[in-house]
Amino acid sequence: MRLLVIGGGGREHALVWKLRQSSRVEEIYCAPGNAGTAQIGTNTPLTDHAALAAFAREKKIGLTVVGPDNALAAGIVDLFQSAGLRIFGPSRNAARFEWSKIFAKDFMKRHGLPTAAFGRFTDSAEAHRFCQKMRYPLVLKADGLALGKGVVIAENGDAAAKSIYRMMDRGQFGEAGRGIVIEEFLPGRECSLQALLDGEHYLLLPGAQDYKQIFDGNLGPNTGGMGSFSPSPLLTAEMEARVHREILEPFMAGIRAEGITYQGVLYPGLMMTAGGPRVLEFNSRFGDPETQSILPRLKSDLLDLLEASIDGTLDQCEPVWDDRAAVCVVLASAGYPGPCETGKEILGLDKIPSDVLVFHAGTALRENKVVTSGGRVLGITALGANVEEARKRAYEAVSHIRFEGAQCRRDIAAGVE
Ligand code: AMP
Ligand code: GLY
């Protein structure tokens, strides 16, 4: 079968790498891809969805796999399906859990899923009034997609008022911030859960943890994610049972009751609090860099799982997971998560041990050299008997990579029991 993977980050390189291992796959295209996907597949620069559908028809693509949230929110799945093309991912309507936080919060309330107490507003005067009677800190969230930048933790009334003004009155995030959610701050530790859904059943993948802030010790601004590891010790057998009972089962019952057909990845971001797991948000795609530490642990054929999600047969799948731990350390360009310089040559890729994985994100090929082309540049993933061993091996490999201005956190997966 020929496959097309949409996207060009570390997540997509990991997907292409894993799908390449399937004996049923002849060829993989990636749109737009990066220097890493170009080594194991064929990149195409197309981004327009109608052009991608035409490409899929012309190349006789048997399955298209969607990486990023914005393509799902724009309805790429609906477009491909109406053209009779097979595609993995939720429809625009199902992906609404990610592209509208107001919708997701209201859904959780309707169906009793545990989440932070909240108010949701489309009128800024009402939002201001609500903040006056709340305890701080408060968390303010733009309703729509905002590249991971739409969440502000306000320590006091002044900060909350400024955020409301910026998001709702000044239109900092455009339409995405016209509506906002304001919710209570939940102390705890975060865990990324991912499940595959086929409309009827779900299959939980191993837990992972992500490091969102740019600097060690979780300081500085939020990024797309600076590293990850799997499995997560937060997801004990007891917690996992609670996650099934309190989150995934009510979610499935809720979508069934509301007639929402959900096929693809459901990725709830969780806060593990003293009172149990709470849903911070839903994403409707694979996490990045979580995918870079989860897929290396999958021993089974990923294509089988993605096809089962489309065919409604996930209940028949029993994927086998590697017991070893995986740690992914992200190398980013200077300036990230703000504007960064690109075009820097990446050296040392040839020195990486063969059993360590280098997933490319913002990289490109220029005159046979691999150069930086974005904020997050590489994800280096190593496996080990435990998290500590995997962490040591990942950082040992990281030490071989050089490019001007390279930055990475030094505390990914540190101190994990
Ligand atoms: P979200 O996009 O909703 O997951 O929020 C982005 C990040 O903000 C999360 O990964 C958390 O680190 C933080 N966050 C979001 N909501 C809350 C909350 N209610 N309490 C504490 N931290 C939160
Ligand atoms: N690593 C966070 C995300 O994929 O949204």
CSV table of C-alpha atoms and ligand atoms in Angstrom, one decimal:
chain,number,residue,atom,x,y,z
A,1,MET,CA,0.0,0.0,0.0
A,2,ARG,CA,1.1,3.6,-0.6
A,3,LEU,CA,0.7,6.1,2.2
A,4,LEU,CA,0.5,9.8,2.5
A,5,VAL,CA,1.4,11.5,5.9
A,6,ILE,CA,0.3,15.1,6.3
A,7,GLY,CA,2.6,17.4,8.3
A,8,GLY,CA,6.3,18.1,8.7
A,9,GLY,CA,7.2,17.8,12.3
A,10,GLY,CA,8.9,15.3,14.6
A,11,ARG,CA,5.5,13.6,15.1
A,12,GLU,CA,5.2,13.0,11.3
A,13,HIS,CA,8.8,11.7,11.0
A,14,ALA,CA,8.0,9.3,13.8
A,15,LEU,CA,4.8,8.2,12.0
A,16,VAL,CA,6.6,7.7,8.7
A,17,TRP,CA,9.4,5.8,10.4
A,18,LYS,CA,7.0,3.5,12.2
A,19,LEU,CA,4.7,3.0,9.2
A,20,ARG,CA,7.8,2.2,7.0
A,21,GLN,CA,8.3,-1.0,9.1
A,22,SER,CA,5.0,-2.4,8.0
A,23,SER,CA,5.4,-5.3,5.4
A,24,ARG,CA,2.3,-4.0,3.7
A,25,VAL,CA,3.7,-0.5,2.9
A,26,GLU,CA,5.4,0.0,-0.4
A,27,GLU,CA,5.9,3.7,-0.4
A,28,ILE,CA,5.3,6.7,1.9
A,29,TYR,CA,4.8,10.3,0.8
A,30,CYS,CA,5.0,13.1,3.3
A,31,ALA,CA,3.5,16.6,2.8
A,32,PRO,CA,5.4,18.8,3.3
A,33,GLY,CA,7.8,16.6,5.4
A,34,ASN,CA,11.3,17.5,6.4
A,35,ALA,CA,14.9,16.3,5.8
A,36,GLY,CA,14.2,13.2,7.9
A,37,THR,CA,11.1,12.1,6.1
A,38,ALA,CA,13.0,12.7,2.8
A,39,GLN,CA,15.5,10.0,3.8
A,40,ILE,CA,12.8,7.3,4.2
A,41,GLY,CA,10.0,8.5,2.0
A,42,THR,CA,9.2,11.1,-0.6
A,43,ASN,CA,8.3,14.7,0.3
A,44,THR,CA,5.8,16.8,-1.6
A,45,PRO,CA,5.5,20.5,-0.9
A,46,LEU,CA,1.7,20.5,-1.4
A,47,THR,CA,-0.3,22.0,1.5
A,48,ASP,CA,-3.7,22.9,-0.2
A,49,HIS,CA,-6.2,20.2,0.8
A,50,ALA,CA,-7.8,19.9,-2.6
A,51,ALA,CA,-4.4,19.6,-4.2
A,52,LEU,CA,-3.5,16.9,-1.7
A,53,ALA,CA,-6.7,15.0,-2.5
A,54,ALA,CA,-5.8,15.2,-6.2
A,55,PHE,CA,-2.3,14.0,-5.4
A,56,ALA,CA,-3.7,11.1,-3.3
A,57,ARG,CA,-5.8,10.0,-6.3
A,58,GLU,CA,-3.0,10.3,-8.8
A,59,LYS,CA,-0.5,8.4,-6.7
A,60,LYS,CA,-3.1,5.7,-5.7
A,61,ILE,CA,-2.6,6.4,-2.0
A,62,GLY,CA,-4.3,3.6,0.0
A,63,LEU,CA,-4.3,5.6,3.3
A,64,THR,CA,-3.6,9.2,4.3
A,65,VAL,CA,-2.6,9.9,7.9
A,66,VAL,CA,-3.1,13.4,9.3
A,67,GLY,CA,-0.6,14.8,11.8
A,68,PRO,CA,-1.5,18.4,12.7
A,69,ASP,CA,-4.6,19.9,14.4
A,70,ASN,CA,-5.2,22.7,11.9
A,71,ALA,CA,-5.6,20.4,9.0
A,72,LEU,CA,-8.3,18.5,11.0
A,73,ALA,CA,-10.0,21.7,12.0
A,74,ALA,CA,-10.1,22.8,8.4
A,75,GLY,CA,-11.9,19.6,7.5
A,76,ILE,CA,-9.3,17.6,5.5
A,77,VAL,CA,-10.8,14.3,6.6
A,78,ASP,CA,-14.3,15.4,5.4
A,79,LEU,CA,-12.9,16.5,2.1
A,80,PHE,CA,-10.9,13.2,1.5
A,81,GLN,CA,-13.9,11.1,2.5
A,82,SER,CA,-16.2,12.9,0.2
A,83,ALA,CA,-13.7,12.2,-2.6
A,84,GLY,CA,-13.8,8.5,-1.7
A,85,LEU,CA,-10.3,8.6,-0.3
A,86,ARG,CA,-9.3,6.6,2.8
A,87,ILE,CA,-8.0,8.8,5.6
A,88,PHE,CA,-7.1,8.4,9.3
A,89,GLY,CA,-8.3,11.2,11.7
A,90,PRO,CA,-11.4,12.7,13.0
A,91,SER,CA,-13.9,14.7,10.9
A,92,ARG,CA,-14.0,18.5,11.5
A,93,ASN,CA,-17.1,18.0,13.7
A,94,ALA,CA,-15.3,15.4,15.9
A,95,ALA,CA,-12.1,17.4,16.0
A,96,ARG,CA,-14.1,20.2,17.6
A,97,PHE,CA,-13.0,18.8,21.0
A,98,GLU,CA,-9.7,20.4,20.2
A,99,TRP,CA,-10.6,23.4,18.1
A,100,SER,CA,-13.2,24.7,20.6
A,101,LYS,CA,-12.3,24.6,24.2
A,102,ILE,CA,-15.8,26.0,25.0
A,103,PHE,CA,-17.4,23.0,23.2
A,104,ALA,CA,-15.1,20.6,25.0
A,105,LYS,CA,-15.8,22.1,28.5
A,106,ASP,CA,-19.5,22.2,27.9
A,107,PHE,CA,-19.4,18.5,26.8
A,108,MET,CA,-17.5,17.5,29.9
A,109,LYS,CA,-20.0,19.3,32.0
A,110,ARG,CA,-23.0,17.6,30.2
A,111,HIS,CA,-21.5,14.2,30.7
A,112,GLY,CA,-19.9,14.4,34.1
A,113,LEU,CA,-16.2,14.2,33.1
A,114,PRO,CA,-13.8,15.5,35.8
A,115,THR,CA,-12.4,18.9,34.8
A,116,ALA,CA,-11.6,22.3,36.4
A,117,ALA,CA,-14.7,24.4,37.4
A,118,PHE,CA,-15.1,27.0,34.7
A,119,GLY,CA,-17.1,29.8,33.1
A,120,ARG,CA,-17.2,30.4,29.3
A,121,PHE,CA,-17.7,33.8,27.8
A,122,THR,CA,-18.2,35.5,24.5
A,123,ASP,CA,-18.9,38.9,26.2
A,124,SER,CA,-15.9,40.6,27.8
A,125,ALA,CA,-17.9,42.5,30.4
A,126,GLU,CA,-19.3,39.2,31.7
A,127,ALA,CA,-15.8,37.7,31.8
A,128,HIS,CA,-14.6,40.7,33.9
A,129,ARG,CA,-17.5,40.3,36.3
A,130,PHE,CA,-16.8,36.5,36.7
A,131,CYS,CA,-13.1,37.2,37.5
A,132,GLN,CA,-14.1,39.6,40.3
A,133,LYS,CA,-15.8,36.9,42.3
A,134,MET,CA,-13.2,34.1,41.7
A,135,ARG,CA,-10.2,33.0,43.7
A,136,TYR,CA,-6.7,33.3,42.1
A,137,PRO,CA,-4.7,32.0,40.3
A,138,LEU,CA,-7.2,31.6,37.4
A,139,VAL,CA,-6.5,30.1,34.0
A,140,LEU,CA,-7.7,31.9,30.9
A,141,LYS,CA,-8.0,30.0,27.6
A,142,ALA,CA,-8.8,31.2,24.1
A,143,ASP,CA,-11.6,29.1,22.7
A,144,GLY,CA,-9.9,28.2,19.4
A,145,LEU,CA,-6.5,27.0,18.1
A,146,ALA,CA,-3.7,29.3,19.1
A,147,LEU,CA,-0.5,27.3,18.5
A,148,GLY,CA,-0.2,26.4,22.2
A,149,LYS,CA,-0.1,30.1,23.1
A,150,GLY,CA,-3.7,30.6,24.0
A,151,VAL,CA,-3.5,29.7,27.7
A,152,VAL,CA,-2.6,32.3,30.4
A,153,ILE,CA,-2.3,31.7,34.2
A,154,ALA,CA,-3.4,34.9,35.9
A,155,GLU,CA,-2.1,35.4,39.5
A,156,ASN,CA,-4.4,38.3,40.2
A,157,GLY,CA,-7.3,40.4,39.0
A,158,ASP,CA,-5.1,42.8,37.1
A,159,ALA,CA,-3.4,40.1,35.1
A,160,ALA,CA,-6.8,38.4,34.3
A,161,ALA,CA,-8.3,41.8,33.2
A,162,LYS,CA,-5.3,42.4,30.9
A,163,SER,CA,-5.7,38.9,29.3
A,164,ILE,CA,-9.4,39.3,28.8
A,165,TYR,CA,-8.8,42.7,27.1
A,166,ARG,CA,-6.0,41.3,24.9
A,167,MET,CA,-7.9,38.2,23.8
A,168,MET,CA,-11.5,39.4,23.6
A,169,ASP,CA,-11.3,43.1,22.8
A,170,ARG,CA,-7.9,43.4,21.0
A,171,GLY,CA,-8.3,40.1,19.1
A,172,GLN,CA,-4.8,38.8,20.0
A,173,PHE,CA,-5.6,35.4,18.6
A,174,GLY,CA,-8.1,36.6,16.0
A,175,GLU,CA,-11.4,34.6,15.9
A,176,ALA,CA,-9.8,31.9,18.2
A,177,GLY,CA,-9.9,34.3,21.2
A,178,ARG,CA,-13.3,35.9,20.7
A,179,GLY,CA,-14.7,33.3,23.1
A,180,ILE,CA,-12.8,32.3,26.2
A,181,VAL,CA,-12.9,29.8,29.0
A,182,ILE,CA,-11.9,30.9,32.5
A,183,GLU,CA,-11.2,28.1,34.9
A,184,GLU,CA,-9.8,27.3,38.4
A,185,PHE,CA,-6.1,26.5,38.6
A,186,LEU,CA,-5.5,22.8,39.3
A,187,PRO,CA,-2.3,22.0,41.2
A,188,GLY,CA,-0.8,18.6,40.2
A,189,ARG,CA,1.3,16.8,37.7
A,190,GLU,CA,0.5,16.5,34.0
A,191,CYS,CA,0.2,13.4,32.0
A,192,SER,CA,-0.6,12.9,28.3
A,193,LEU,CA,-3.0,10.2,27.4
A,194,GLN,CA,-3.7,9.0,23.9
A,195,ALA,CA,-6.3,6.7,22.7
A,196,LEU,CA,-7.4,5.5,19.3
A,197,LEU,CA,-11.1,5.6,18.6
A,198,ASP,CA,-13.0,3.8,15.9
A,199,GLY,CA,-16.5,5.3,16.3
A,200,GLU,CA,-17.5,2.5,18.6
A,201,HIS,CA,-14.5,1.4,20.7
A,202,TYR,CA,-11.3,2.9,22.1
A,203,LEU,CA,-7.8,1.6,22.6
A,204,LEU,CA,-5.7,3.3,25.2
A,205,LEU,CA,-2.0,3.8,24.3
A,206,PRO,CA,0.7,4.0,27.0
A,207,GLY,CA,0.9,7.2,28.9
A,208,ALA,CA,3.6,9.8,28.4
A,209,GLN,CA,4.8,13.0,30.0
A,210,ASP,CA,5.7,16.1,28.1
A,211,TYR,CA,7.8,19.1,29.1
A,212,LYS,CA,6.0,22.2,27.9
A,213,GLN,CA,8.2,25.1,29.2
A,214,ILE,CA,11.4,26.1,27.4
A,215,PHE,CA,13.7,26.1,30.4
A,216,ASP,CA,14.9,23.6,33.0
A,217,GLY,CA,12.7,23.4,36.1
A,218,ASN,CA,9.6,24.2,34.0
A,219,LEU,CA,10.5,27.9,33.7
A,220,GLY,CA,9.9,30.3,30.9
A,221,PRO,CA,7.2,30.4,28.2
A,222,ASN,CA,5.3,27.4,27.0
A,223,THR,CA,6.5,25.6,23.8
A,224,GLY,CA,5.0,22.8,21.7
A,225,GLY,CA,7.0,20.5,24.0
A,226,MET,CA,10.7,20.2,24.7
A,227,GLY,CA,10.9,16.5,25.5
A,228,SER,CA,8.8,13.5,26.6
A,229,PHE,CA,9.1,10.1,28.1
A,230,SER,CA,7.0,7.0,28.2
A,231,PRO,CA,5.6,5.1,30.2
A,232,SER,CA,4.5,7.6,32.8
A,233,PRO,CA,4.8,6.6,36.4
A,234,LEU,CA,1.7,8.8,37.1
A,235,LEU,CA,-0.4,6.3,35.3
A,236,THR,CA,-0.4,3.6,37.9
A,237,ALA,CA,-2.8,0.6,37.5
A,238,GLU,CA,-5.2,2.3,39.9
A,239,MET,CA,-5.0,5.7,38.0
A,240,GLU,CA,-5.5,3.9,34.7
A,241,ALA,CA,-8.6,2.2,36.0
A,242,ARG,CA,-9.9,5.6,37.1
A,243,VAL,CA,-9.1,7.1,33.7
A,244,HIS,CA,-11.2,4.4,32.0
A,245,ARG,CA,-14.1,4.7,34.4
A,246,GLU,CA,-14.1,8.5,34.9
A,247,ILE,CA,-12.9,9.8,31.6
A,248,LEU,CA,-12.8,7.5,28.6
A,249,GLU,CA,-16.1,5.5,29.2
A,250,PRO,CA,-18.1,8.7,29.9
A,251,PHE,CA,-16.5,10.3,26.8
A,252,MET,CA,-17.6,7.4,24.7
A,253,ALA,CA,-21.1,7.4,26.2
A,254,GLY,CA,-21.3,11.2,25.6
A,255,ILE,CA,-20.4,11.1,21.9
A,256,ARG,CA,-22.8,8.2,21.4
A,257,ALA,CA,-25.6,10.1,23.0
A,258,GLU,CA,-24.8,13.2,20.9
A,259,GLY,CA,-24.4,11.3,17.7
A,260,ILE,CA,-20.7,12.3,17.2
A,261,THR,CA,-18.7,9.8,15.2
A,262,TYR,CA,-15.1,10.0,16.4
A,263,GLN,CA,-12.4,8.1,14.5
A,264,GLY,CA,-8.8,8.8,15.1
A,265,VAL,CA,-6.7,9.9,18.0
A,266,LEU,CA,-8.2,11.3,21.2
A,267,TYR,CA,-5.5,12.8,23.3
A,268,PRO,CA,-6.7,14.1,26.7
A,269,GLY,CA,-4.2,16.3,28.5
A,270,LEU,CA,-4.6,15.3,32.2
A,271,MET,CA,-3.7,16.9,35.5
A,272,MET,CA,-3.2,14.3,38.2
A,273,THR,CA,-4.6,16.1,41.3
A,274,ALA,CA,-5.0,15.0,44.9
A,275,GLY,CA,-8.7,14.3,44.0
A,276,GLY,CA,-7.8,12.2,40.9
A,277,PRO,CA,-7.4,12.8,37.2
A,278,ARG,CA,-8.8,16.0,35.7
A,279,VAL,CA,-9.1,16.7,32.0
A,280,LEU,CA,-7.2,20.0,31.1
A,281,GLU,CA,-8.0,19.8,27.4
A,282,PHE,CA,-8.7,17.4,24.5
A,283,ASN,CA,-6.5,17.1,21.5
A,284,SER,CA,-7.7,15.3,18.4
A,285,ARG,CA,-4.3,14.2,17.0
A,286,PHE,CA,-1.1,12.5,18.2
A,287,GLY,CA,1.0,14.6,20.6
A,288,ASP,CA,4.3,16.0,19.6
A,289,PRO,CA,6.8,15.0,21.1
A,290,GLU,CA,4.8,12.3,23.0
A,291,THR,CA,4.5,10.3,19.8
A,292,GLN,CA,8.3,10.3,19.5
A,293,SER,CA,8.6,8.4,22.8
A,294,ILE,CA,5.5,6.2,22.3
A,295,LEU,CA,5.9,4.8,18.8
A,296,PRO,CA,9.4,3.5,19.4
A,297,ARG,CA,7.8,1.3,22.1
A,298,LEU,CA,5.2,-0.2,19.8
A,299,LYS,CA,6.2,-3.6,18.6
A,300,SER,CA,3.1,-4.2,16.5
A,301,ASP,CA,2.2,-2.9,13.0
A,302,LEU,CA,0.9,0.7,13.3
A,303,LEU,CA,-0.8,0.5,10.0
A,304,ASP,CA,-3.1,-2.3,11.4
A,305,LEU,CA,-4.1,0.0,14.2
A,306,LEU,CA,-4.8,3.0,12.0
A,307,GLU,CA,-6.9,0.9,9.6
A,308,ALA,CA,-8.8,-0.7,12.5
A,309,SER,CA,-9.7,2.8,13.7
A,310,ILE,CA,-11.3,3.5,10.3
A,311,ASP,CA,-12.9,0.0,10.0
A,312,GLY,CA,-14.4,0.0,13.5
A,313,THR,CA,-12.4,-3.1,14.6
A,314,LEU,CA,-10.2,-1.7,17.3
A,315,ASP,CA,-11.8,-4.2,19.7
A,316,GLN,CA,-9.9,-6.9,17.9
A,317,CYS,CA,-6.5,-5.3,18.2
A,318,GLU,CA,-4.0,-6.3,20.9
A,319,PRO,CA,-0.9,-4.2,20.2
A,320,VAL,CA,2.3,-5.4,21.8
A,321,TRP,CA,4.4,-2.8,23.7
A,322,ASP,CA,8.1,-2.9,24.5
A,323,ASP,CA,8.6,-2.9,28.3
A,324,ARG,CA,11.5,-0.6,28.0
A,325,ALA,CA,11.2,3.1,28.6
A,326,ALA,CA,11.8,5.7,25.9
A,327,VAL,CA,13.0,9.3,26.4
A,328,CYS,CA,12.9,12.0,23.7
A,329,VAL,CA,15.0,15.2,24.1
A,330,VAL,CA,14.1,18.0,21.7
A,331,LEU,CA,16.8,20.3,20.3
A,332,ALA,CA,15.5,23.7,19.3
A,333,SER,CA,16.8,26.8,17.5
A,334,ALA,CA,18.0,29.9,19.4
A,335,GLY,CA,15.0,32.2,20.1
A,336,TYR,CA,12.4,29.4,20.2
A,337,PRO,CA,9.5,29.6,21.2
A,338,GLY,CA,9.8,33.2,19.8
A,339,PRO,CA,11.1,34.0,16.3
A,340,CYS,CA,14.3,32.1,15.5
A,341,GLU,CA,17.1,32.1,13.0
A,342,THR,CA,17.1,29.2,10.6
A,343,GLY,CA,19.4,27.8,7.9
A,344,LYS,CA,22.1,26.6,10.3
A,345,GLU,CA,24.0,23.5,9.3
A,346,ILE,CA,23.4,20.5,11.6
A,347,LEU,CA,26.6,18.5,12.3
A,348,GLY,CA,27.1,15.2,14.1
A,349,LEU,CA,24.1,13.3,12.7
A,350,ASP,CA,26.6,10.6,11.5
A,351,LYS,CA,27.9,10.1,15.1
A,352,ILE,CA,24.6,9.0,16.6
A,353,PRO,CA,24.6,5.3,17.7
A,354,SER,CA,22.5,3.2,15.3
A,355,ASP,CA,20.0,2.2,18.1
A,356,VAL,CA,19.2,5.9,18.9
A,357,LEU,CA,16.4,7.5,16.9
A,358,VAL,CA,16.7,11.0,15.4
A,359,PHE,CA,13.4,12.4,14.5
A,360,HIS,CA,13.6,15.5,12.4
A,361,ALA,CA,11.2,18.4,12.9
A,362,GLY,CA,12.4,21.8,11.6
A,363,THR,CA,15.0,20.6,9.1
A,364,ALA,CA,15.5,20.9,5.4
A,365,LEU,CA,18.1,19.7,2.9
A,366,ARG,CA,20.2,22.4,1.2
A,367,GLU,CA,23.0,21.4,-1.2
A,368,ASN,CA,23.2,18.0,0.4
A,369,LYS,CA,23.5,19.5,3.9
A,370,VAL,CA,20.9,19.2,6.6
A,371,VAL,CA,20.0,22.6,7.9
A,372,THR,CA,17.6,24.0,10.5
A,373,SER,CA,14.3,25.3,9.2
A,374,GLY,CA,12.1,25.9,12.3
A,375,GLY,CA,11.8,26.2,16.1
A,376,ARG,CA,12.0,22.6,17.2
A,377,VAL,CA,14.7,21.0,15.1
A,378,LEU,CA,15.3,17.4,16.2
A,379,GLY,CA,13.9,14.9,18.7
A,380,ILE,CA,16.5,12.4,19.9
A,381,THR,CA,14.8,9.3,21.3
A,382,ALA,CA,16.6,6.4,23.1
A,383,LEU,CA,15.2,3.3,24.8
A,384,GLY,CA,16.5,1.8,28.0
A,385,ALA,CA,15.7,-0.7,30.7
A,386,ASN,CA,14.2,2.1,32.7
A,387,VAL,CA,13.7,5.9,32.3
A,388,GLU,CA,17.1,6.7,33.8
A,389,GLU,CA,19.0,4.5,31.4
A,390,ALA,CA,17.0,5.8,28.4
A,391,ARG,CA,17.6,9.3,29.6
A,392,LYS,CA,21.4,8.8,29.8
A,393,ARG,CA,21.5,7.3,26.3
A,394,ALA,CA,19.4,10.1,24.8
A,395,TYR,CA,21.6,12.9,26.3
A,396,GLU,CA,24.8,11.0,25.3
A,397,ALA,CA,23.5,11.1,21.7
A,398,VAL,CA,22.4,14.8,22.0
A,399,SER,CA,26.0,15.7,22.9
A,400,HIS,CA,27.1,14.7,19.4
A,401,ILE,CA,24.8,17.2,17.6
A,402,ARG,CA,25.9,20.7,16.8
A,403,PHE,CA,24.3,23.7,15.2
A,404,GLU,CA,24.6,27.4,15.9
A,405,GLY,CA,22.3,28.4,18.8
A,406,ALA,CA,21.1,24.9,19.6
A,407,GLN,CA,19.2,24.7,22.9
A,408,CYS,CA,17.7,21.8,24.8
A,409,ARG,CA,16.5,21.2,28.3
A,410,ARG,CA,18.9,19.2,30.5
A,411,ASP,CA,16.2,17.9,32.8
A,412,ILE,CA,14.0,15.8,30.5
A,413,ALA,CA,12.9,12.7,32.4
A,414,ALA,CA,15.2,13.6,35.3
A,415,GLY,CA,14.3,12.3,38.8
A,416,VAL,CA,11.6,9.9,37.5
A,417,GLU,CA,11.2,6.9,39.8
B,1,AMP,P1,-4.2,23.4,27.6
B,1,AMP,O1,-3.8,23.9,26.2
B,1,AMP,O2,-5.6,23.7,28.0
B,1,AMP,O3,-3.7,22.0,27.9
B,1,AMP,O4,-3.3,24.3,28.6
B,1,AMP,C1,-1.9,24.4,28.4
B,1,AMP,C2,-1.1,24.2,29.6
B,1,AMP,O5,-1.6,25.2,30.6
B,1,AMP,C3,-1.4,22.9,30.3
B,1,AMP,O6,-0.5,21.9,29.7
B,1,AMP,C4,-1.1,23.1,31.7
B,1,AMP,O7,0.3,23.2,32.0
B,1,AMP,C5,-1.6,24.6,31.9
B,1,AMP,N1,-3.0,24.5,32.4
B,1,AMP,C6,-4.1,24.5,31.6
B,1,AMP,N2,-5.2,24.5,32.4
B,1,AMP,C7,-4.8,24.5,33.7
B,1,AMP,C8,-5.5,24.4,35.0
B,1,AMP,N3,-6.8,24.4,35.1
B,1,AMP,N4,-4.7,24.4,36.1
B,1,AMP,C9,-3.4,24.4,36.0
B,1,AMP,N5,-2.7,24.4,34.8
B,1,AMP,C10,-3.4,24.5,33.7
B,2,GLY,N1,3.1,18.1,23.3
B,2,GLY,C1,1.8,18.8,23.4
B,2,GLY,C2,1.0,18.6,22.2
B,2,GLY,O1,1.2,17.9,21.3
B,2,GLY,O2,-0.1,19.3,22.1
